[in-house]
Short mmCIF file of C-alpha atoms in Angstrom, two decimals:
data_model
loop_
_atom_site.label_atom_id
_atom_site.label_comp_id
_atom_site.label_asym_id
_atom_site.label_seq_id
_atom_site.Cartn_x
_atom_site.Cartn_y
_atom_site.Cartn_z
CA UNK A 1110 -15.38 4.17 -14.75
CA UNK A 1111 -15.37 1.22 -12.38
CA UNK A 1112 -12.52 -1.22 -12.71
CA UNK A 1113 -11.94 -4.35 -10.63
CA UNK A 1114 -8.64 -6.21 -10.72
CA UNK A 1115 -8.20 -9.58 -9.02
CA UNK A 1116 -4.96 -11.24 -7.98
CA UNK A 1117 -3.74 -14.10 -5.83
CA UNK A 1118 -4.88 -17.14 -7.75
CA UNK A 1119 -2.65 -20.12 -8.40
CA UNK A 1120 -2.06 -23.82 -7.99
CA UNK A 1121 -2.31 -25.36 -4.53
CA UNK A 1122 -2.62 -28.84 -3.10
CA UNK A 1123 -5.79 -29.99 -1.40
CA UNK A 1124 -5.87 -28.78 2.18
CA UNK A 1125 -3.84 -25.70 1.35
CA UNK A 1126 -4.72 -22.02 1.42
CA UNK A 1127 -4.85 -19.07 -0.94
CA UNK A 1128 -5.76 -15.44 -0.50
CA UNK A 1129 -7.44 -13.60 -3.34
CA UNK A 1130 -7.49 -9.81 -3.53
CA UNK A 1131 -9.54 -7.39 -5.60
CA UNK A 1132 -8.70 -3.73 -6.02
CA UNK A 1133 -11.55 -1.45 -7.07
CA UNK A 1134 -11.47 1.98 -8.65
CA UNK A 1135 -13.92 4.70 -7.72
CA UNK A 1136 -14.19 7.17 -4.86
CA UNK A 1137 -17.17 5.62 -3.08
CA UNK A 1138 -15.97 2.05 -2.72
CA UNK A 1139 -17.08 1.86 0.89
CA UNK A 1140 -20.72 2.45 -0.04
CA UNK A 1141 -21.31 -0.67 -2.07
CA UNK A 1142 -21.67 -4.39 -1.66
CA UNK A 1143 -18.90 -6.59 -3.03
CA UNK A 1144 -18.80 -10.29 -3.75
CA UNK A 1145 -16.82 -13.19 -5.09
CA UNK A 1146 -18.22 -15.63 -7.61
CA UNK A 1147 -16.58 -18.58 -9.32
CA UNK A 1148 -17.01 -20.50 -12.53
CA UNK A 1149 -15.73 -23.99 -13.19
CA UNK A 1150 -15.41 -25.36 -16.74
CA UNK A 1151 -18.79 -26.28 -18.16
CA UNK A 1152 -20.66 -24.85 -15.19
CA UNK A 1153 -22.62 -21.71 -14.42
CA UNK A 1154 -20.99 -18.88 -12.50
CA UNK A 1155 -21.93 -19.37 -8.87
CA UNK A 1156 -21.99 -17.27 -5.71
CA UNK A 1157 -19.15 -17.77 -3.22
CA UNK A 1158 -19.23 -14.91 -0.71
CA UNK A 1159 -20.50 -11.35 -0.33
CA UNK A 1160 -19.92 -8.46 2.04
CA UNK A 1161 -21.96 -5.34 2.71
CA UNK A 1162 -20.73 -1.83 2.00
CA UNK A 1163 -19.66 -1.19 5.57
CA UNK A 1164 -18.26 -4.67 6.04
CA UNK A 1165 -20.70 -5.47 8.85
CA UNK A 1166 -22.56 -8.27 7.10
CA UNK A 1167 -21.23 -11.21 5.13
CA UNK A 1168 -22.76 -14.27 3.55
CA UNK A 1169 -21.31 -17.46 2.12
CA UNK A 1170 -22.30 -20.32 -0.10
CA UNK A 1171 -22.91 -23.47 1.93
CA UNK A 1172 -20.06 -25.19 0.10
CA UNK A 1173 -17.47 -22.75 1.49
CA UNK A 1174 -18.84 -21.88 4.93
CA UNK A 1175 -16.25 -22.40 7.63
CA UNK A 1176 -13.42 -22.50 5.08
CA UNK A 1177 -13.56 -19.14 3.28
CA UNK A 1178 -13.62 -15.63 4.76
CA UNK A 1179 -14.44 -12.43 2.89
CA UNK A 1180 -13.16 -9.10 4.17
CA UNK A 1181 -12.70 -5.57 2.94
CA UNK A 1182 -10.42 -2.62 3.59
CA UNK A 1183 -12.28 0.49 2.48
CA UNK A 1184 -9.24 2.70 3.02
CA UNK A 1185 -7.41 0.66 0.37
CA UNK A 1186 -10.43 -0.04 -1.87
CA UNK A 1187 -9.81 -3.76 -1.59
CA UNK A 1188 -11.83 -6.86 -0.89
CA UNK A 1189 -10.17 -10.16 -0.07
CA UNK A 1190 -11.14 -13.80 0.02
CA UNK A 1191 -9.14 -16.01 2.37
CA UNK A 1192 -9.56 -19.62 1.29
CA UNK A 1193 -8.49 -22.38 3.65
CA UNK A 1194 -8.82 -26.16 3.54
CA UNK A 1195 -9.12 -26.01 -0.22
CA UNK A 1196 -10.65 -28.93 -2.09
CA UNK A 1197 -10.32 -30.01 -5.73
CA UNK A 1198 -13.94 -28.99 -6.25
CA UNK A 1199 -12.95 -25.39 -5.44
CA UNK A 1200 -11.05 -25.29 -8.74
CA UNK A 1201 -12.50 -22.47 -10.85
CA UNK A 1202 -11.96 -18.98 -12.14
CA UNK A 1203 -12.80 -16.60 -9.31
CA UNK A 1204 -14.39 -13.24 -10.07
CA UNK A 1205 -14.72 -10.12 -7.96
CA UNK A 1206 -17.97 -8.21 -8.42
CA UNK A 1207 -19.42 -4.89 -7.26
CA UNK A 1208 -23.02 -3.81 -6.93
CA UNK A 1209 -23.22 -0.02 -7.19
CA UNK A 1210 -26.94 0.16 -6.48
CA UNK A 1211 -27.07 -0.95 -2.86
CA UNK A 1212 -25.16 -1.13 0.40
CA UNK A 1213 -26.77 -4.35 1.62
CA UNK A 1214 -25.18 -7.48 0.24
CA UNK A 1215 -26.84 -9.65 -2.34
CA UNK A 1216 -26.00 -13.18 -3.43
CA UNK A 1217 -27.69 -12.84 -6.81
CA UNK A 1218 -25.29 -12.73 -9.75
CA UNK A 1219 -27.59 -10.52 -11.83
CA UNK A 1220 -27.52 -7.80 -9.15
CA UNK A 1221 -23.84 -7.08 -9.77
CA UNK A 1222 -22.99 -4.60 -12.50
CA UNK A 1223 -19.22 -4.65 -12.46
CA UNK A 1224 -16.88 -7.60 -12.75
CA UNK A 1225 -13.17 -8.24 -12.73
CA UNK A 1226 -11.36 -10.31 -15.33
CA UNK A 1227 -11.05 -13.32 -13.05
CA UNK A 1228 -8.18 -15.23 -11.47
CA UNK A 1229 -7.63 -18.97 -11.81
CA UNK A 1230 -7.58 -21.16 -8.72
CA UNK A 1231 -6.53 -24.78 -9.21
CA UNK A 1232 -6.57 -27.28 -6.36
CA UNK A 1233 -4.80 -30.58 -6.97
CA UNK A 1234 -5.74 -33.77 -5.17
#
């Protein structure tokens, strides 16, 4: 059974940094695309960043390009999201997701079958 567990959220001032981590269960972690999504109160869950199974390709939402970096360590079954220059509008619950049907990354929420429980990120102004 696939299980994703996020950590690293918290409260930070605008301009600060946080690093989110997601640990995944399963023996074939390196084969599948992983992503981070976020959901702010009263809003739809939205794409943030995704990385291909081998870690060669990555994609980002326009709102985080140049500030966030997604990476993965297949030996440790982890995917991370380094968030720099944080803004109040980045405040949301951040979710790790895994797509166990493809290696190539996808930015479409409905393509991901497995989700973590989420970690809260709050950026104060």
